[in-house]
Short mmCIF file of C-alpha atoms in Angstrom, two decimals:
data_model
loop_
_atom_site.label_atom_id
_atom_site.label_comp_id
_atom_site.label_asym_id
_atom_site.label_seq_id
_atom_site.Cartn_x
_atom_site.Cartn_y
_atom_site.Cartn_z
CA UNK A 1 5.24 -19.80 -14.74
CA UNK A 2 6.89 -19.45 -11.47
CA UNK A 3 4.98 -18.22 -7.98
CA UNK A 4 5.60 -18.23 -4.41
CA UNK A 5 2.89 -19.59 -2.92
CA UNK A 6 1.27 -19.68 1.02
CA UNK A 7 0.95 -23.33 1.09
CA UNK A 8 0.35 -23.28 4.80
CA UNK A 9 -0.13 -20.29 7.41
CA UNK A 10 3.03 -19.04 9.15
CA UNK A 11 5.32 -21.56 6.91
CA UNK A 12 8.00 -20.54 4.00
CA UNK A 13 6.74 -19.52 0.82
CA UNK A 14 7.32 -22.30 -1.86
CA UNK A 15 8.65 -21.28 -5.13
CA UNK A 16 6.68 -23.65 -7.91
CA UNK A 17 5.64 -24.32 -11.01
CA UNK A 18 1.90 -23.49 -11.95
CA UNK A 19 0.03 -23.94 -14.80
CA UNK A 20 -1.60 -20.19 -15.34
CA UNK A 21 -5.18 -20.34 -16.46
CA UNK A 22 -5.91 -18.16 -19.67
CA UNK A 23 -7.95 -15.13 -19.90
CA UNK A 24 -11.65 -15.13 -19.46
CA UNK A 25 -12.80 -12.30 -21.61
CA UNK A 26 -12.98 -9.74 -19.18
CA UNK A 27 -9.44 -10.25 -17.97
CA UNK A 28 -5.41 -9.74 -18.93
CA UNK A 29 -2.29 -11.61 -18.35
CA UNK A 30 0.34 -9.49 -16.74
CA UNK A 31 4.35 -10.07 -17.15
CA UNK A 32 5.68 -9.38 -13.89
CA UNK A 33 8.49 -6.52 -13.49
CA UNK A 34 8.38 -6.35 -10.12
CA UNK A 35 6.04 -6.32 -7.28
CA UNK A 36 6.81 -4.70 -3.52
CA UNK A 37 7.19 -7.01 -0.97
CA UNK A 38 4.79 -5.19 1.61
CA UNK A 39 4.49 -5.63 5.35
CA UNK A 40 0.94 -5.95 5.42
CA UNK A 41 1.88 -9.54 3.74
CA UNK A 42 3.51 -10.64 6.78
CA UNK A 43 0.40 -10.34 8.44
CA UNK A 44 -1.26 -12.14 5.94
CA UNK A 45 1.57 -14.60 6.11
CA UNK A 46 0.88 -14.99 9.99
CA UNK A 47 -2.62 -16.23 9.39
CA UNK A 48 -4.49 -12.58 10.88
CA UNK A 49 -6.12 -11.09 8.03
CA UNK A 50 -8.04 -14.05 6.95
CA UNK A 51 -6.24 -15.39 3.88
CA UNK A 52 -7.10 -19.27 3.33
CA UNK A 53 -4.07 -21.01 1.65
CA UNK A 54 -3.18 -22.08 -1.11
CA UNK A 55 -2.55 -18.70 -2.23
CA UNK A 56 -0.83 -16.02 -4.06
CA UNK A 57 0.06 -12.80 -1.70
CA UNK A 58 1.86 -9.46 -3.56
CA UNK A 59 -1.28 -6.98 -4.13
CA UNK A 60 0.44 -4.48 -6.23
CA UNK A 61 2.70 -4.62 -8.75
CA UNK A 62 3.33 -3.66 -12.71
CA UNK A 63 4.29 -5.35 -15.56
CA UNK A 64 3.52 -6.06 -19.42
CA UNK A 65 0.12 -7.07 -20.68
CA UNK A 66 0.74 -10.34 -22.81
CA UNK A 67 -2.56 -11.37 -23.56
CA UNK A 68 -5.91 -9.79 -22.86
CA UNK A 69 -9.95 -11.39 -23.10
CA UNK A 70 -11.77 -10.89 -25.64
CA UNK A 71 -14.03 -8.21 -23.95
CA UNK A 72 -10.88 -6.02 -23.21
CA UNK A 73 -10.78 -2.49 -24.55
CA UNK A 74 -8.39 -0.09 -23.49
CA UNK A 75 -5.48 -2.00 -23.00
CA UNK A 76 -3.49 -4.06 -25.61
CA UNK A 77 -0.50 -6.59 -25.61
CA UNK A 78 2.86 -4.68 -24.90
CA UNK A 79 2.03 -2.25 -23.12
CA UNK A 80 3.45 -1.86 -19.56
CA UNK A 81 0.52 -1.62 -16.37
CA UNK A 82 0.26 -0.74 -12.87
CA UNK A 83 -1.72 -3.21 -11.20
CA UNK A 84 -2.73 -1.20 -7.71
CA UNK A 85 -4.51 -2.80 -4.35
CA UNK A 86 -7.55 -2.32 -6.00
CA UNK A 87 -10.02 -2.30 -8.83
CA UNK A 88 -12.23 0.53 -10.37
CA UNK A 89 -15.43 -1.37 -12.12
CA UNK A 90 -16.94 2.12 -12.75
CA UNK A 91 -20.20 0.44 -12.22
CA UNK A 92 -20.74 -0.35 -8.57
CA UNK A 93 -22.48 2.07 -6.18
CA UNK A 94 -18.82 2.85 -4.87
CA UNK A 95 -18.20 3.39 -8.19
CA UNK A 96 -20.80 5.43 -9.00
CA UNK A 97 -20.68 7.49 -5.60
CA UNK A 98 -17.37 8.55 -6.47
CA UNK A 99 -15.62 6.24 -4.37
CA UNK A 100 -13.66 3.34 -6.07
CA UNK A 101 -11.31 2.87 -3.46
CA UNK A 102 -14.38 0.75 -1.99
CA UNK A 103 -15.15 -0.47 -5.02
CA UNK A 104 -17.43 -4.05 -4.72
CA UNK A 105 -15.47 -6.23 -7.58
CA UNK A 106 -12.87 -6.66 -4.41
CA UNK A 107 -14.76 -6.31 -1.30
CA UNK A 108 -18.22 -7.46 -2.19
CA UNK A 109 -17.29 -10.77 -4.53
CA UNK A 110 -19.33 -13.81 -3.01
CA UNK A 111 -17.10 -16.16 -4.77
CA UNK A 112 -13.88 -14.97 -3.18
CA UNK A 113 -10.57 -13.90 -4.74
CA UNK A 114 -10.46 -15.61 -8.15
CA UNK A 115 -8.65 -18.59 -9.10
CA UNK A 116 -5.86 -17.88 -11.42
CA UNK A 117 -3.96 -20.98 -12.15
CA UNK A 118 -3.47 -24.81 -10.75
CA UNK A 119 -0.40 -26.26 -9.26
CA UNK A 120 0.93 -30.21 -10.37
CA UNK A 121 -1.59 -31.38 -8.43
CA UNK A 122 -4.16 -29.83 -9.91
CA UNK A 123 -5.05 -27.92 -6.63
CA UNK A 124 -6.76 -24.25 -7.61
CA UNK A 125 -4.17 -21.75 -6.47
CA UNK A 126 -5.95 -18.01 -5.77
CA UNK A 127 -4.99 -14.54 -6.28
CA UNK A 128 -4.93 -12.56 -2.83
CA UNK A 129 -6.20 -8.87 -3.36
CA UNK A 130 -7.22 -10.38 -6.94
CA UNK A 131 -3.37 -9.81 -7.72
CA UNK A 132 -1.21 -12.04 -7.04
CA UNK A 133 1.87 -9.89 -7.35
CA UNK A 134 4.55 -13.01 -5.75
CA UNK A 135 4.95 -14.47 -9.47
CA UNK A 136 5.92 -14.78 -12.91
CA UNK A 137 2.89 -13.73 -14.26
CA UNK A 138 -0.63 -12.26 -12.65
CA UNK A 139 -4.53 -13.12 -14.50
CA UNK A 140 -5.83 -9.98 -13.45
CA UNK A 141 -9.29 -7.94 -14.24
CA UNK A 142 -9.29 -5.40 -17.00
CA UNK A 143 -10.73 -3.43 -13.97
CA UNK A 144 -7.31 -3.42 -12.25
CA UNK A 145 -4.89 -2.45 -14.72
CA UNK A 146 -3.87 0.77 -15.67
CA UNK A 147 -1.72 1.81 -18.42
CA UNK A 148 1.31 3.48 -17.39
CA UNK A 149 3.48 6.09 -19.84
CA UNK A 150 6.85 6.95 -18.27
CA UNK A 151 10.61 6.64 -18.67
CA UNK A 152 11.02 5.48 -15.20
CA UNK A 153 12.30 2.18 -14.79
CA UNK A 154 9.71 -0.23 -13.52
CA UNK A 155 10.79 -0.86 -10.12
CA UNK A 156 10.41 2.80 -9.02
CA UNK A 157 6.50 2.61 -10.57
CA UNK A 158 5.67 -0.76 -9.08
CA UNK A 159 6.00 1.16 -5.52
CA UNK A 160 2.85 3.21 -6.81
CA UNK A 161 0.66 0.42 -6.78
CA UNK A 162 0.54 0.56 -2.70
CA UNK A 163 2.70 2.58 -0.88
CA UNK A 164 2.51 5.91 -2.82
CA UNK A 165 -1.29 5.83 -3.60
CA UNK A 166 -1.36 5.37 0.01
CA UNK A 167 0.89 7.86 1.20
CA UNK A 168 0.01 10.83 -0.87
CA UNK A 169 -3.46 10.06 -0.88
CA UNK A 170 -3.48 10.21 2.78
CA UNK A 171 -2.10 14.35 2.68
CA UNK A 172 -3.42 15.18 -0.49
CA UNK A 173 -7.44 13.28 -0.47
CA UNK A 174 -8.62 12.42 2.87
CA UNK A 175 -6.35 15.12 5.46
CA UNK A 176 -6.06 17.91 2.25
CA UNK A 177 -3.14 19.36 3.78
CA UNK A 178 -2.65 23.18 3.00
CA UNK A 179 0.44 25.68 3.00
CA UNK A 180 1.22 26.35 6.68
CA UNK A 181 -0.23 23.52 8.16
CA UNK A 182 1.04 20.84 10.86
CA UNK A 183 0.93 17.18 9.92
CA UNK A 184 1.76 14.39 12.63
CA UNK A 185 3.14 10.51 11.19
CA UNK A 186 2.85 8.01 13.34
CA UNK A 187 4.96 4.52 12.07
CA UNK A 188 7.70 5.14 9.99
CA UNK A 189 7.19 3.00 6.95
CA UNK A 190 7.15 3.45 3.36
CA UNK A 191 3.75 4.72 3.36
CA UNK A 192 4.71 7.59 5.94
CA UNK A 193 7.32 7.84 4.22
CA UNK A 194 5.68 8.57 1.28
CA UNK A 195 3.03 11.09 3.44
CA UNK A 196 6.14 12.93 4.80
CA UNK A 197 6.78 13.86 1.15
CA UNK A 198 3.70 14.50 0.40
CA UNK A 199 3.23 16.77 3.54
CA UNK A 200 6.32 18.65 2.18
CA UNK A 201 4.81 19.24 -0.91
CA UNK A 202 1.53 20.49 0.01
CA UNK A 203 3.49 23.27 2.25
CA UNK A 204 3.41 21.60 5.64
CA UNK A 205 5.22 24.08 7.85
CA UNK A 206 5.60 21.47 10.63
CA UNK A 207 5.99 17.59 9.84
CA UNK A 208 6.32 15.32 13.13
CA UNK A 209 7.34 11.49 12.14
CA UNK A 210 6.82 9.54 15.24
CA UNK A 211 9.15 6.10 15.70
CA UNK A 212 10.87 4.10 17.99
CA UNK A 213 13.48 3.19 15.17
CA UNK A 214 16.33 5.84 14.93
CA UNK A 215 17.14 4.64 11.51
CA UNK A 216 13.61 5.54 10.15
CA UNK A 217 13.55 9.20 12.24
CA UNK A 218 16.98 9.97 10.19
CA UNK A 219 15.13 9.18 6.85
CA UNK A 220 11.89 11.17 7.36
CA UNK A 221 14.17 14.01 8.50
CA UNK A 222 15.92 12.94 5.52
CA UNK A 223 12.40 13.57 3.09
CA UNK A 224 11.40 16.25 4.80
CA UNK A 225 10.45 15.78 8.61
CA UNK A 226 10.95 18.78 10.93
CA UNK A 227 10.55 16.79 13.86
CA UNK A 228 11.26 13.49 14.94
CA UNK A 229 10.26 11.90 17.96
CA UNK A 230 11.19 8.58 19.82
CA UNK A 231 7.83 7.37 21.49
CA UNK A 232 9.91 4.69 23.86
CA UNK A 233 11.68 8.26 25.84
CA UNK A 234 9.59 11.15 24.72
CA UNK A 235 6.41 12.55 25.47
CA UNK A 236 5.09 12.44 22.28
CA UNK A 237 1.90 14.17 23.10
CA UNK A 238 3.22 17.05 24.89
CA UNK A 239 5.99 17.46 22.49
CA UNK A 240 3.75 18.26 19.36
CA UNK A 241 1.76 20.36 21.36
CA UNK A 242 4.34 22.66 23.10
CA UNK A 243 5.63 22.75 19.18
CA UNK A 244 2.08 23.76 18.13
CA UNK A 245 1.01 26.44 20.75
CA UNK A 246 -0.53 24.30 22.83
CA UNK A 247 -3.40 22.42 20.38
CA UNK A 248 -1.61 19.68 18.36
CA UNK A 249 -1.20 19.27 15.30
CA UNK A 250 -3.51 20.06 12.29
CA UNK A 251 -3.65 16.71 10.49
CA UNK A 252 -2.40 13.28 11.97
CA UNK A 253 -1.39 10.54 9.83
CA UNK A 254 -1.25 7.00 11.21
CA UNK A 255 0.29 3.78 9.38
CA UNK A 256 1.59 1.73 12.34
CA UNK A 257 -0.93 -0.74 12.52
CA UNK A 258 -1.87 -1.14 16.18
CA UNK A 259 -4.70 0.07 18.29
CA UNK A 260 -2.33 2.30 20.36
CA UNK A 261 -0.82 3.84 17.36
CA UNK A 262 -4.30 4.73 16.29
CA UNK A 263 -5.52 6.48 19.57
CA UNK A 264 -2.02 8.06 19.69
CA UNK A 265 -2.69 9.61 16.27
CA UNK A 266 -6.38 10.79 17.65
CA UNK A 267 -4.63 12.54 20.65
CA UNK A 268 -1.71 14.14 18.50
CA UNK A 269 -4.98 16.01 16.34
CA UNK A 270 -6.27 19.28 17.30
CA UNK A 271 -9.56 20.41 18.12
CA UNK A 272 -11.41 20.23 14.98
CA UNK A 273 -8.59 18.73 13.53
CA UNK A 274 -8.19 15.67 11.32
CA UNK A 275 -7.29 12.26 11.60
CA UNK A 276 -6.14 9.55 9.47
CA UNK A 277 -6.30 5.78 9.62
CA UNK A 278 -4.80 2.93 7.79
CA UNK A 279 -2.92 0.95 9.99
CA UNK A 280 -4.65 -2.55 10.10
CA UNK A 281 -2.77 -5.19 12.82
CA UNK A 282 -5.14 -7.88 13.24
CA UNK A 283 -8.99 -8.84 12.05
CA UNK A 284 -11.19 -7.90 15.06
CA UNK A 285 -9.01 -5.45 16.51
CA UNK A 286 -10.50 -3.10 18.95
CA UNK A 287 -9.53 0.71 19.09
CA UNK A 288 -10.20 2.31 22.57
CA UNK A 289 -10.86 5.99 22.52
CA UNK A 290 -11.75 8.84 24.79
CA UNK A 291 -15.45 9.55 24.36
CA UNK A 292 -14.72 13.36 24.18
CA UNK A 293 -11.74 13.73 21.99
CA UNK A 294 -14.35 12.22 19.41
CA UNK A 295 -17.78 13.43 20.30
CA UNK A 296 -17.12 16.70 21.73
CA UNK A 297 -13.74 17.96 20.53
CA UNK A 298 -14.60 18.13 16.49
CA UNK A 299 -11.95 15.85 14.99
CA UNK A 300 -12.42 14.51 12.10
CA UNK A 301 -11.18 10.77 12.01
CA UNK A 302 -11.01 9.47 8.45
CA UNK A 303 -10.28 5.69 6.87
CA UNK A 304 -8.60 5.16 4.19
CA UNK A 305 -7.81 2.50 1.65
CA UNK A 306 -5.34 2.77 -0.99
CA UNK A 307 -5.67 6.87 -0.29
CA UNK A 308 -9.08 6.98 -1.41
CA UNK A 309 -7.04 7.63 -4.33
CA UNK A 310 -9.21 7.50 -8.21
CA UNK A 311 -6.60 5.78 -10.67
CA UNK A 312 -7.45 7.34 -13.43
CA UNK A 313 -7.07 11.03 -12.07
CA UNK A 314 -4.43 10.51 -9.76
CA UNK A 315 -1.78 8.41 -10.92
CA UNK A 316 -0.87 10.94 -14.04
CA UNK A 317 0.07 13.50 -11.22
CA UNK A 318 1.75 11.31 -9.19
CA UNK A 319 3.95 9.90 -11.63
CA UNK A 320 4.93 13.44 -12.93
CA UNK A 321 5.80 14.06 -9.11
CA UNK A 322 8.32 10.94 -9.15
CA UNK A 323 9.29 12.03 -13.12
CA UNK A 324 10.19 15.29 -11.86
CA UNK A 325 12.11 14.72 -8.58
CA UNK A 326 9.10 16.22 -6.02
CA UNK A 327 9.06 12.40 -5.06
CA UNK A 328 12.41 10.26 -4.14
CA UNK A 329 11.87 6.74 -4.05
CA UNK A 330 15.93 5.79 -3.79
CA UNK A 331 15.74 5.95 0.13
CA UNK A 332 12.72 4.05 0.57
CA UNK A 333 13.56 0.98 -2.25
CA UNK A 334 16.37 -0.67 0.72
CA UNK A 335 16.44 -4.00 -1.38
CA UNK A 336 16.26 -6.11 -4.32
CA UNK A 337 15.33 -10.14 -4.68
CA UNK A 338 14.73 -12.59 -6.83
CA UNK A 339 11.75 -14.54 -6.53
CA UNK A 340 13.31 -17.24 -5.38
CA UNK A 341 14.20 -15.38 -1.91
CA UNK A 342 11.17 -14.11 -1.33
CA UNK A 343 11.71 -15.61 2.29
CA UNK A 344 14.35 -13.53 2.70
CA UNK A 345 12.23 -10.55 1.76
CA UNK A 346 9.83 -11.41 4.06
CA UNK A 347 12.54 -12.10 6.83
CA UNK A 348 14.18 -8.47 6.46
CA UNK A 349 10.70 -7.15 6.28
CA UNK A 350 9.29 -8.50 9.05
CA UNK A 351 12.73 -7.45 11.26
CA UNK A 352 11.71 -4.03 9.99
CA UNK A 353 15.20 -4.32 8.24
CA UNK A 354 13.63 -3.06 4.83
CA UNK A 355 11.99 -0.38 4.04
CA UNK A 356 10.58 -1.69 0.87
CA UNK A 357 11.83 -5.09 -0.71
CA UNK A 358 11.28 -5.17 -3.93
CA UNK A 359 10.86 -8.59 -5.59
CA UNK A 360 12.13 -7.80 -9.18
CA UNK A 361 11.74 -10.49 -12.55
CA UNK A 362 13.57 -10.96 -15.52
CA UNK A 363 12.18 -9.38 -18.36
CA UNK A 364 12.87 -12.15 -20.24
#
């Protein structure tokens, strides 16, 4: 089967040939439908979060379950998947604790991100995120699939994997927006994107989406904004607060990435207010913040990753959102591509040109 592979840090992607290993009997082989092209892989691309070539990027995506190990229960051939950012074991202490966004099968694994299939050379070609989204076909843990029951074609639900987990469980887990409330976005991506929405539906009364991009202001406004600011020519800081009486806003979201973006969001919060993180530029980044908008002035500064979301309890709701119309994902999917221009995905991505790429496969 087909994959794009990082051969080499900071060089094009090269579509090959690999010979896909088959499933050890914990695991399932996925049929891509398509897989997100997401910004956080041009990062990975550029060699600063850590990823050792040769390698498959893409950690989200969905497809159909072709063959499954002979341990599997709870999934069988046919049916369609989500395969999300990350795994629930249901055994770890993460697990257990009643956190599987933390959960140890991907960030405590001594052995790395698993090997999934050789190239003609015989080289051992990984799985980044234990996914491997950029191909043909993904050998993926029964831990990481999820069956998916919907009518919605499978390029909308492949955007669930990352981007909507992320968004909505940013407002509706970690800041648990309520009716009346003021929400701040900082970085105008799909994931804001996705929070904007989400602010709107938990009854946000004021939703601020902060971006130097005019193009991605219009679009929040578009899902729901009732501000939007321009941090290159406005006081951003003074402008939510003269909006909110003088204290900032309830809740501020950040998905921007760097350490300014992340203080910003600390200063946009309240007193006692709450503040969310997922923005991740570089490894070893250092966020600078004022000792008393953190020790003194009762914020609440949460991390996320993947929303803190549970699979199994969250995605039924959130898929009944997009099944329902609460949830548009027209404005946010900008463009389609084959596999083979994956480069080109990457290109328009990194130009912050798309919104979301999506890289979509044949059925066949």
């Amino acid at each position: 089967m087909k994959a794009a592979v990082l051969t080499a840090i900071a060089e094009p992607f090269v579509v090959e040939d690999l010979e896909y290993h088959p499933p050890e009997p914990g695991r399932v082989l996925v049929r891509t439908h398509a897989t997100p092209f997401c910004s956080t892989d041009c990062t990975n691309w550029a060699g600063k979060f850590g990823k050792v070539p040769p390698v498959i990027l893409g950690h989200a995506s969905i497809g159909e379950v072709v063959e499954i190990g002979s341990e599997v229960r709870g999934v069988s051939v046919g049916q369609r998947v989500l395969v999300p950012g990350t795994p629930e074991c249901g055994t770890c202490y993460y697990c257990a604790v009643g956190r599987p966004d933390q959960c140890s099968e991907l960030f405590d694994n001594p052995r790395g991100y698993p090997v999934v299939a050789t190239d003609a050379s015989g080289t051992d070609i990984r799985a980044s995120g234990n996914v491997g989204g950029y191909a043909e076909m993904m050998n993926i843990s029964a831990n990481q699939v999820f069956v998916i029951e919907s009518d919605l074609p499978s390029e909308v639900l492949s955007l669930m994997g990352c981007g909507i987990m992320t968004g909505l469980g940013s407002v509706f887990n970690a800041a648990r927006v309520t009716p009346g409330e003021s929400v701040s976005v900082v970085g105008v991506g799909h994931l804001v994107l996705w929070a904007v929405q989400a602010a709107r539906l938990a009854g946000a009364s004021q939703i601020f989406a902060i971006d130097p991009i005019v193009e991605r202001r219009e679009l929040a406004a578009q899902l729901g904004a009732t501000h939007v600011l321009d941090p290159t020519t406005e006081d951003v800081l003074d402008e939510v607060r003269s909006a909110t009486g003088g204290r900032g806003s309830d809740h501020a979201i950040e998905a921007a990435g760097p350490a300014a973006s992340q203080e910003l969001a600390v200063s946009l919060a309240r007193r006692a207010g709450t503040v969310v993180l997922n923005g991740v530029k570089e490894l070893g980044t250092t966020v600078t913040l004022t000792q008393t908008t953190i020790a003194v002035q009762g914020r609440t500064i949460i991390s996320t990753q993947n929303g803190n979301v549970r699979m199994r309890r969250d995605l039924p709701r959130y898929v009944s959102l997009l099944e329902s119309g609460g949830l548009d994902a027209g404005p946010i999917i900008t463009n389609r591509y084959p596999l083979e221009k994956i480069n080109d995905a990457m290109q328009a991505s990194r130009e912050l040109r798309d919104i979301s790429g999506l890289l979509v496969f044949d059925p066949s």
